[in-house]
PDB file of C-alpha atoms in Angstrom:
ATOM      1  CA  MET A   1      63.805 106.451 138.143  1.00 56.00           C
ATOM      2  CA  LYS A   2      61.760 109.629 137.740  1.00 56.00           C
ATOM      3  CA  SER A   3      64.808 111.821 138.316  1.00 59.00           C
ATOM      4  CA  ALA A   4      66.783 109.890 135.678  1.00 53.00           C
ATOM      5  CA  LEU A   5      63.925 110.246 133.186  1.00 52.00           C
ATOM      6  CA  LEU A   6      63.675 113.957 133.938  1.00 49.00           C
ATOM      7  CA  LEU A   7      67.425 114.386 133.458  1.00 44.00           C
ATOM      8  CA  LEU A   8      67.271 112.554 130.122  1.00 45.00           C
ATOM      9  CA  THR A   9      64.390 114.759 129.001  1.00 47.00           C
ATOM     10  CA  VAL A  10      66.309 117.897 129.934  1.00 43.00           C
ATOM     11  CA  ILE A  11      69.385 116.662 128.047  1.00 44.00           C
ATOM     12  CA  LEU A  12      67.353 115.884 124.908  1.00 45.00           C
ATOM     13  CA  ILE A  13      65.650 119.273 125.015  1.00 50.00           C
ATOM     14  CA  SER A  14      69.025 120.976 125.473  1.00 47.00           C
ATOM     15  CA  ILE A  15      70.514 119.106 122.520  1.00 50.00           C
ATOM     16  CA  TYR A  16      67.506 120.012 120.358  1.00 52.00           C
ATOM     17  CA  ALA A  17      67.730 123.688 121.386  1.00 61.00           C
ATOM     18  CA  PHE A  18      71.486 123.758 120.776  1.00 57.00           C
ATOM     19  CA  SER A  19      71.026 122.155 117.334  1.00 77.00           C
ATOM     20  CA  GLN A  20      68.447 124.779 116.443  1.00 85.00           C
ATOM     21  CA  VAL A  21      70.830 127.573 117.442  1.00 86.00           C
ATOM     22  CA  GLU A  22      73.644 126.034 115.379  1.00 90.00           C
ATOM     23  CA  ILE A  23      71.420 125.590 112.332  1.00 91.00           C
ATOM     24  CA  ARG A  24      70.153 129.164 112.493  1.00 92.00           C
ATOM     25  CA  ARG A  25      73.666 130.513 112.957  1.00 93.00           C
ATOM     26  CA  GLU A  26      74.947 128.535 109.975  1.00 93.00           C
ATOM     27  CA  ILE A  27      72.100 129.560 107.697  1.00 93.00           C
ATOM     28  CA  GLU A  28      72.449 133.233 108.669  1.00 94.00           C
ATOM     29  CA  GLU A  29      76.161 133.153 107.825  1.00 94.00           C
ATOM     30  CA  ALA A  30      75.415 131.378 104.545  1.00 95.00           C
ATOM     31  CA  ASN A  31      72.725 133.926 103.734  1.00 96.00           C
ATOM     32  CA  ALA A  32      75.154 136.819 104.216  1.00 96.00           C
ATOM     33  CA  GLU A  33      77.739 135.138 101.996  1.00 96.00           C
ATOM     34  CA  LEU A  34      75.309 134.169  99.239  1.00 96.00           C
ATOM     35  CA  SER A  35      73.718 137.615  99.107  1.00 96.00           C
ATOM     36  CA  GLN A  36      77.196 139.047  98.576  1.00 96.00           C
ATOM     37  CA  ILE A  37      77.989 136.549  95.818  1.00 95.00           C
ATOM     38  CA  TYR A  38      74.732 137.051  93.914  1.00 96.00           C
ATOM     39  CA  GLY A  39      74.137 140.708  94.682  1.00 95.00           C
ATOM     40  CA  PHE A  40      70.607 140.182  96.000  1.00 95.00           C
ATOM     41  CA  SER A  41      68.812 138.624  98.956  1.00 94.00           C
ATOM     42  CA  VAL A  42      66.017 136.062  99.012  1.00 94.00           C
ATOM     43  CA  LYS A  43      63.095 135.550 101.336  1.00 91.00           C
ATOM     44  CA  TYR A  44      62.673 132.043 102.667  1.00 92.00           C
ATOM     45  CA  ASN A  45      60.854 130.229 105.443  1.00 92.00           C
ATOM     46  CA  LEU A  46      63.029 127.970 107.584  1.00 92.00           C
ATOM     47  CA  THR A  47      61.375 125.062 109.382  1.00 92.00           C
ATOM     48  CA  ILE A  48      63.477 123.068 111.840  1.00 89.00           C
ATOM     49  CA  LEU A  49      62.028 119.752 112.969  1.00 89.00           C
ATOM     50  CA  LYS A  50      63.345 117.056 115.281  1.00 86.00           C
ATOM     51  CA  GLY A  51      62.819 114.145 112.906  1.00 82.00           C
ATOM     52  CA  GLU A  52      63.574 110.473 113.446  1.00 83.00           C
ATOM     53  CA  GLY A  53      67.008 110.412 111.828  1.00 77.00           C
ATOM     54  CA  HIS A  54      66.213 109.295 108.282  1.00 78.00           C
ATOM     55  CA  GLU A  55      64.469 112.373 106.832  1.00 85.00           C
ATOM     56  CA  GLN A  56      66.059 114.240 103.953  1.00 88.00           C
ATOM     57  CA  PRO A  57      66.622 118.007 104.264  1.00 92.00           C
ATOM     58  CA  ALA A  58      64.937 119.925 101.468  1.00 93.00           C
ATOM     59  CA  ALA A  59      64.674 123.290  99.760  1.00 93.00           C
ATOM     60  CA  ILE A  60      61.308 123.609  98.038  1.00 91.00           C
ATOM     61  CA  ASP A  61      60.538 126.175  95.384  1.00 88.00           C
ATOM     62  CA  ASP A  62      56.821 126.898  95.230  1.00 83.00           C
ATOM     63  CA  ASN A  63      56.832 129.297  92.288  1.00 81.00           C
ATOM     64  CA  GLY A  64      59.280 131.658  93.917  1.00 81.00           C
ATOM     65  CA  ILE A  65      58.179 131.049  97.509  1.00 86.00           C
ATOM     66  CA  TYR A  66      61.005 129.169  99.184  1.00 94.00           C
ATOM     67  CA  GLN A  67      60.675 126.685 102.021  1.00 94.00           C
ATOM     68  CA  ILE A  68      63.658 125.055 103.740  1.00 95.00           C
ATOM     69  CA  PHE A  69      63.157 121.998 105.944  1.00 94.00           C
ATOM     70  CA  LEU A  70      65.963 120.794 108.205  1.00 92.00           C
ATOM     71  CA  TYR A  71      65.982 118.075 110.865  1.00 91.00           C
ATOM     72  CA  THR A  72      68.042 118.231 114.047  1.00 87.00           C
ATOM     73  CA  THR A  73      68.298 114.458 114.515  1.00 86.00           C
ATOM     74  CA  SER A  74      70.097 113.837 111.235  1.00 79.00           C
ATOM     75  CA  TYR A  75      71.712 117.249 110.909  1.00 83.00           C
ATOM     76  CA  ARG A  76      75.389 117.651 110.062  1.00 85.00           C
ATOM     77  CA  SER A  77      77.495 120.728 109.470  1.00 86.00           C
ATOM     78  CA  GLY A  78      77.107 122.286 106.032  1.00 90.00           C
ATOM     79  CA  VAL A  79      73.591 121.047 105.286  1.00 92.00           C
ATOM     80  CA  ALA A  80      72.015 124.461 105.899  1.00 93.00           C
ATOM     81  CA  ARG A  81      74.531 126.011 103.499  1.00 95.00           C
ATOM     82  CA  HIS A  82      73.664 123.375 100.912  1.00 95.00           C
ATOM     83  CA  GLU A  83      69.908 123.950 101.075  1.00 96.00           C
ATOM     84  CA  LEU A  84      70.160 127.747 101.076  1.00 96.00           C
ATOM     85  CA  ALA A  85      72.498 127.565  98.061  1.00 97.00           C
ATOM     86  CA  HIS A  86      69.663 125.799  96.213  1.00 96.00           C
ATOM     87  CA  VAL A  87      67.310 128.659  97.067  1.00 96.00           C
ATOM     88  CA  TYR A  88      69.687 131.349  95.833  1.00 97.00           C
ATOM     89  CA  PHE A  89      70.368 129.444  92.624  1.00 97.00           C
ATOM     90  CA  PHE A  90      66.621 129.088  92.035  1.00 96.00           C
ATOM     91  CA  GLU A  91      66.213 132.846  92.437  1.00 96.00           C
ATOM     92  CA  TYR A  92      69.232 133.572  90.242  1.00 96.00           C
ATOM     93  CA  LEU A  93      67.743 131.525  87.407  1.00 96.00           C
ATOM     94  CA  ARG A  94      64.473 133.433  87.717  1.00 94.00           C
ATOM     95  CA  SER A  95      66.349 136.739  87.691  1.00 94.00           C
ATOM     96  CA  ILE A  96      67.794 135.924  84.254  1.00 93.00           C
ATOM     97  CA  GLY A  97      64.447 134.774  82.855  1.00 93.00           C
ATOM     98  CA  PHE A  98      64.558 130.990  83.320  1.00 94.00           C
ATOM     99  CA  THR A  99      63.044 128.390  85.621  1.00 91.00           C
ATOM    100  CA  PRO A 100      64.968 125.923  87.806  1.00 92.00           C
ATOM    101  CA  ASN A 101      63.725 122.856  85.899  1.00 93.00           C
ATOM    102  CA  GLU A 102      65.613 124.030  82.804  1.00 96.00           C
ATOM    103  CA  ILE A 103      68.901 123.151  84.531  1.00 97.00           C
ATOM    104  CA  PRO A 104      69.948 119.481  84.939  1.00 97.00           C
ATOM    105  CA  VAL A 105      69.476 117.976  88.394  1.00 97.00           C
ATOM    106  CA  TRP A 106      73.168 117.142  88.701  1.00 98.00           C
ATOM    107  CA  TYR A 107      74.100 120.778  88.070  1.00 98.00           C
ATOM    108  CA  HIS A 108      71.715 121.988  90.775  1.00 97.00           C
ATOM    109  CA  GLU A 109      73.514 119.664  93.174  1.00 97.00           C
ATOM    110  CA  LEU A 110      76.902 120.836  91.884  1.00 98.00           C
ATOM    111  CA  MET A 111      75.972 124.402  92.825  1.00 97.00           C
ATOM    112  CA  ALA A 112      74.792 123.358  96.300  1.00 97.00           C
ATOM    113  CA  GLU A 113      77.662 120.959  97.012  1.00 95.00           C
ATOM    114  CA  GLY A 114      80.138 123.524  95.725  1.00 95.00           C
ATOM    115  CA  PHE A 115      78.918 126.220  98.095  1.00 96.00           C
ATOM    116  CA  GLN A 116      78.784 123.754 100.969  1.00 93.00           C
ATOM    117  CA  SER A 117      82.393 122.706 100.359  1.00 89.00           C
ATOM    118  CA  LEU A 118      83.686 126.292 100.484  1.00 88.00           C
ATOM    119  CA  HIS A 119      83.702 126.130 104.285  1.00 80.00           C
ATOM    120  CA  SER A 120      82.537 122.670 105.325  1.00 70.00           C
ATOM    121  CA  ARG A 121      84.912 119.755 105.289  1.00 63.00           C
ATOM    122  CA  THR A 122      83.340 116.889 103.357  1.00 60.00           C
ATOM    123  CA  ARG A 123      83.969 113.209 103.956  1.00 65.00           C
ATOM    124  CA  ILE A 124      86.545 111.457 101.780  1.00 69.00           C
ATOM    125  CA  PRO A 125      84.470 109.784  99.036  1.00 74.00           C
ATOM    126  CA  ILE A 126      84.795 106.109  98.245  1.00 81.00           C
ATOM    127  CA  LEU A 127      86.745 104.953  95.197  1.00 84.00           C
ATOM    128  CA  ARG A 128      83.559 104.129  93.282  1.00 88.00           C
ATOM    129  CA  VAL A 129      82.683 107.813  92.824  1.00 90.00           C
ATOM    130  CA  ALA A 130      85.534 108.253  90.322  1.00 90.00           C
ATOM    131  CA  PHE A 131      83.782 105.862  87.924  1.00 92.00           C
ATOM    132  CA  TYR A 132      80.237 107.070  88.529  1.00 94.00           C
ATOM    133  CA  ASP A 133      78.535 109.011  85.727  1.00 96.00           C
ATOM    134  CA  PHE A 134      76.621 111.637  87.701  1.00 97.00           C
ATOM    135  CA  THR A 135      75.897 113.676  84.539  1.00 97.00           C
ATOM    136  CA  GLU A 136      73.255 111.181  83.393  1.00 96.00           C
ATOM    137  CA  PHE A 137      70.832 112.561  85.988  1.00 97.00           C
ATOM    138  CA  ASP A 138      69.258 115.444  84.123  1.00 95.00           C
ATOM    139  CA  ARG A 139      65.645 115.155  85.226  1.00 94.00           C
ATOM    140  CA  ARG A 140      65.681 112.694  88.104  1.00 95.00           C
ATOM    141  CA  TYR A 141      67.720 111.712  91.125  1.00 95.00           C
ATOM    142  CA  PRO A 142      69.476 108.347  91.406  1.00 95.00           C
ATOM    143  CA  ASP A 143      67.954 105.478  93.349  1.00 94.00           C
ATOM    144  CA  LYS A 144      68.365 105.598  97.110  1.00 90.00           C
ATOM    145  CA  ASP A 145      71.173 103.017  97.053  1.00 91.00           C
ATOM    146  CA  ASP A 146      73.239 105.206  94.700  1.00 93.00           C
ATOM    147  CA  GLN A 147      72.579 108.601  96.245  1.00 93.00           C
ATOM    148  CA  SER A 148      75.650 108.619  98.499  1.00 92.00           C
ATOM    149  CA  VAL A 149      77.864 107.801  95.499  1.00 95.00           C
ATOM    150  CA  PHE A 150      76.097 110.441  93.403  1.00 96.00           C
ATOM    151  CA  TYR A 151      76.600 113.174  96.000  1.00 94.00           C
ATOM    152  CA  GLY A 152      80.162 112.032  96.629  1.00 94.00           C
ATOM    153  CA  ALA A 153      81.012 112.350  92.932  1.00 95.00           C
ATOM    154  CA  VAL A 154      79.276 115.720  92.526  1.00 96.00           C
ATOM    155  CA  SER A 155      80.907 117.097  95.686  1.00 94.00           C
ATOM    156  CA  SER A 156      84.376 115.929  94.654  1.00 94.00           C
ATOM    157  CA  PHE A 157      84.003 117.342  91.135  1.00 96.00           C
ATOM    158  CA  ALA A 158      82.720 120.645  92.528  1.00 96.00           C
ATOM    159  CA  GLY A 159      85.724 120.795  94.855  1.00 94.00           C
ATOM    160  CA  TYR A 160      88.058 120.177  91.914  1.00 94.00           C
ATOM    161  CA  ILE A 161      86.503 123.088  89.990  1.00 96.00           C
ATOM    162  CA  LEU A 162      86.523 125.498  92.929  1.00 95.00           C
ATOM    163  CA  GLU A 163      90.196 124.871  93.617  1.00 94.00           C
ATOM    164  CA  ARG A 164      90.841 126.412  90.189  1.00 94.00           C
ATOM    165  CA  HIS A 165      87.931 128.786  89.591  1.00 96.00           C
ATOM    166  CA  SER A 166      85.464 130.942  91.537  1.00 95.00           C
ATOM    167  CA  TYR A 167      81.974 130.002  92.655  1.00 96.00           C
ATOM    168  CA  ILE A 168      80.459 132.733  90.499  1.00 95.00           C
ATOM    169  CA  ASP A 169      81.980 130.982  87.456  1.00 97.00           C
ATOM    170  CA  LEU A 170      79.547 128.137  88.088  1.00 97.00           C
ATOM    171  CA  THR A 171      76.627 130.520  87.640  1.00 96.00           C
ATOM    172  CA  SER A 172      78.200 131.680  84.370  1.00 96.00           C
ATOM    173  CA  VAL A 173      78.240 128.073  83.146  1.00 97.00           C
ATOM    174  CA  ALA A 174      74.524 127.795  83.915  1.00 97.00           C
ATOM    175  CA  GLU A 175      73.782 130.982  82.003  1.00 96.00           C
ATOM    176  CA  GLU A 176      75.822 129.841  78.996  1.00 96.00           C
ATOM    177  CA  PHE A 177      74.035 126.497  79.051  1.00 97.00           C
ATOM    178  CA  LEU A 178      70.628 128.174  79.096  1.00 95.00           C
ATOM    179  CA  GLN A 179      71.615 130.304  76.116  1.00 92.00           C
ATOM    180  CA  GLU A 180      73.262 127.548  74.042  1.00 88.00           C
ATOM    181  CA  GLY A 181      71.624 124.345  75.331  1.00 92.00           C
ATOM    182  CA  ASP A 182      74.975 122.537  75.462  1.00 95.00           C
ATOM    183  CA  MET A 183      76.660 121.945  78.826  1.00 96.00           C
ATOM    184  CA  SER A 184      79.983 120.885  77.320  1.00 96.00           C
ATOM    185  CA  ALA A 185      80.148 124.054  75.231  1.00 96.00           C
ATOM    186  CA  ALA A 186      79.225 126.106  78.315  1.00 97.00           C
ATOM    187  CA  PHE A 187      82.127 124.571  80.250  1.00 97.00           C
ATOM    188  CA  SER A 188      84.480 125.279  77.350  1.00 97.00           C
ATOM    189  CA  LYS A 189      83.437 128.909  77.163  1.00 96.00           C
ATOM    190  CA  VAL A 190      83.783 129.575  80.894  1.00 97.00           C
ATOM    191  CA  PHE A 191      86.643 127.271  81.877  1.00 97.00           C
ATOM    192  CA  GLY A 192      88.445 126.723  78.587  1.00 96.00           C
ATOM    193  CA  SER A 193      87.872 122.944  78.764  1.00 96.00           C
ATOM    194  CA  SER A 194      84.880 120.822  77.822  1.00 96.00           C
ATOM    195  CA  LEU A 195      82.815 119.068  80.468  1.00 97.00           C
ATOM    196  CA  GLY A 196      84.194 115.670  79.457  1.00 96.00           C
ATOM    197  CA  SER A 197      87.773 116.926  79.584  1.00 96.00           C
ATOM    198  CA  MET A 198      87.313 118.428  83.041  1.00 97.00           C
ATOM    199  CA  ILE A 199      85.695 115.251  84.363  1.00 97.00           C
ATOM    200  CA  LEU A 200      88.612 113.207  83.007  1.00 96.00           C
ATOM    201  CA  LYS A 201      91.151 115.498  84.701  1.00 96.00           C
ATOM    202  CA  TRP A 202      89.185 115.350  87.949  1.00 96.00           C
ATOM    203  CA  ARG A 203      89.133 111.552  87.825  1.00 94.00           C
ATOM    204  CA  LEU A 204      92.865 111.340  87.243  1.00 92.00           C
ATOM    205  CA  ILE A 205      93.569 113.624  90.199  1.00 91.00           C
ATOM    206  CA  PHE A 206      91.008 111.786  92.329  1.00 89.00           C
ATOM    207  CA  LEU A 207      92.677 108.450  91.558  1.00 88.00           C
ATOM    208  CA  LEU A 208      96.206 109.735  92.149  1.00 84.00           C
ATOM    209  CA  PRO A 209      96.311 108.726  95.857  1.00 79.00           C
ATOM    210  CA  TYR A 210      95.126 105.259  94.844  1.00 71.00           C
ATOM    211  CA  SER A 211      97.798 104.869  92.138  1.00 65.00           C
ATOM    212  CA  PRO A 212     100.235 102.750  94.230  1.00 67.00           C
ATOM    213  CA  PHE A 213      97.395 100.342  95.006  1.00 59.00           C
ATOM    214  CA  LEU A 214      96.207 100.228  91.381  1.00 58.00           C
ATOM    215  CA  ILE A 215      99.753  99.727  90.122  1.00 64.00           C
ATOM    216  CA  GLY A 216     100.169  96.919  92.642  1.00 67.00           C
ATOM    217  CA  VAL A 217      97.001  95.200  91.406  1.00 60.00           C
ATOM    218  CA  VAL A 218      98.081  95.479  87.761  1.00 65.00           C
ATOM    219  CA  LEU A 219     101.560  94.178  88.590  1.00 67.00           C
ATOM    220  CA  PHE A 220     100.096  91.273  90.556  1.00 65.00           C
ATOM    221  CA  LEU A 221      97.816  90.308  87.664  1.00 69.00           C
ATOM    222  CA  TYR A 222     100.681  90.602  85.207  1.00 70.00           C
ATOM    223  CA  LEU A 223     102.909  88.326  87.281  1.00 70.00           C
ATOM    224  CA  LEU A 224     100.070  85.890  87.880  1.00 66.00           C
ATOM    225  CA  ILE A 225      99.251  85.629  84.181  1.00 71.00           C
ATOM    226  CA  GLY A 226     102.932  85.428  83.260  1.00 59.00           C
ATOM    227  CA  ARG A 227     103.631  82.629  85.721  1.00 56.00           C
ATOM    228  CA  ARG A 228     100.581  80.682  84.591  1.00 54.00           C
ATOM    229  CA  ASP A 229     101.771  81.047  80.999  1.00 54.00           C
ATOM    230  CA  LYS A 230     105.225  79.769  81.959  1.00 55.00           C
ATOM    231  CA  TYR A 231     103.631  76.842  83.814  1.00 53.00           C
ATOM    232  CA  TRP A 232     101.718  75.638  80.752  1.00 47.00           C
ATOM    233  CA  ARG A 233     104.747  76.094  78.520  1.00 55.00           C
ATOM    234  CA  LYS A 234     106.466  73.272  80.435  1.00 54.00           C
ATOM    235  CA  PHE A 235     104.105  70.823  78.775  1.00 55.00           C
ATOM    236  CA  PRO A 236     104.913  70.513  75.043  1.00 59.00           C
ATOM    237  CA  LEU A 237     101.994  70.042  72.695  1.00 51.00           C
ATOM    238  CA  ASP A 238     102.029  66.441  71.367  1.00 54.00           C
ATOM    239  CA  LEU A 239     100.327  66.692  67.953  1.00 51.00           C
ATOM    240  CA  GLU A 240     100.830  62.970  67.234  1.00 58.00           C
ATOM    241  CA  SER A 241      98.843  62.028  70.347  1.00 58.00           C
ATOM    242  CA  LEU A 242      96.074  64.392  69.333  1.00 49.00           C
ATOM    243  CA  ARG A 243      95.861  62.771  65.886  1.00 58.00           C
ATOM    244  CA  GLU A 244      95.720  59.304  67.445  1.00 57.00           C
ATOM    245  CA  ASP A 245      92.939  60.378  69.795  1.00 56.00           C
ATOM    246  CA  GLU A 246      90.979  61.778  66.871  1.00 57.00           C
ATOM    247  CA  GLU A 247      91.398  58.553  64.870  1.00 57.00           C
ATOM    248  CA  THR A 248      90.233  56.509  67.865  1.00 58.00           C
ATOM    249  CA  LYS A 249      87.100  58.637  68.158  1.00 55.00           C
ATOM    250  CA  ASN A 250      86.362  58.200  64.446  1.00 56.00           C
ATOM    251  CA  ARG A 251      86.700  54.403  64.655  1.00 58.00           C
ATOM    252  CA  ARG A 252      84.324  54.284  67.619  1.00 56.00           C
ATOM    253  CA  ALA A 253      81.820  56.383  65.714  1.00 54.00           C
ATOM    254  CA  HIS A 254      81.815  53.857  62.840  1.00 55.00           C
TER     255      HIS A 254
END
């Protein structure tokens, strides 16, 4: 019993140590890539904790002092890239004379999800994300129940943009927004299409693999409604009977 417990302890410690090595390797690679993209480096403190499996990773900006918290128990590939991308974007905004809270929450996550998706394979999002309005979250995050849909939509939209444009273009959008105060105009200036137009195109492409299913549903409903209509047409409307029923009701009322 003691030997089994000791073996389990050794295995858990080994897994924790291996996770720490993987996290540090990933964040070092991300740091090298981000410093090349932005043209500067940032100083940050990385804290790696074991956790219980439900903690959220975080990048905290304490007035230009950056803290990154990651948890080995719930860690998955790409998370370190995501959190460090937040830190670099924070510092970029400061370098051009603005503060992070002047940018909408959803755009902060677009920057982080976009950088994460450059090398990390993301899970295929559920169909609901195509109809989810992530742009309504300017100053707050969605409720816990909607967070997976929110991140799925932001990640998918970021992937759509980065298949056609560079990551540095996303920083240009942020700068244009800070100058003009209009995100749609910023998208138009950088990408040649408004925010709404790009979201619509993304949704159409996102839904393309589902089109046979959607067409099948529409066709089924059409046939169902058509057959029901044909069924009721077999029974002619007897106006004389309706008049007699109405007269009977009137006599009973008197």
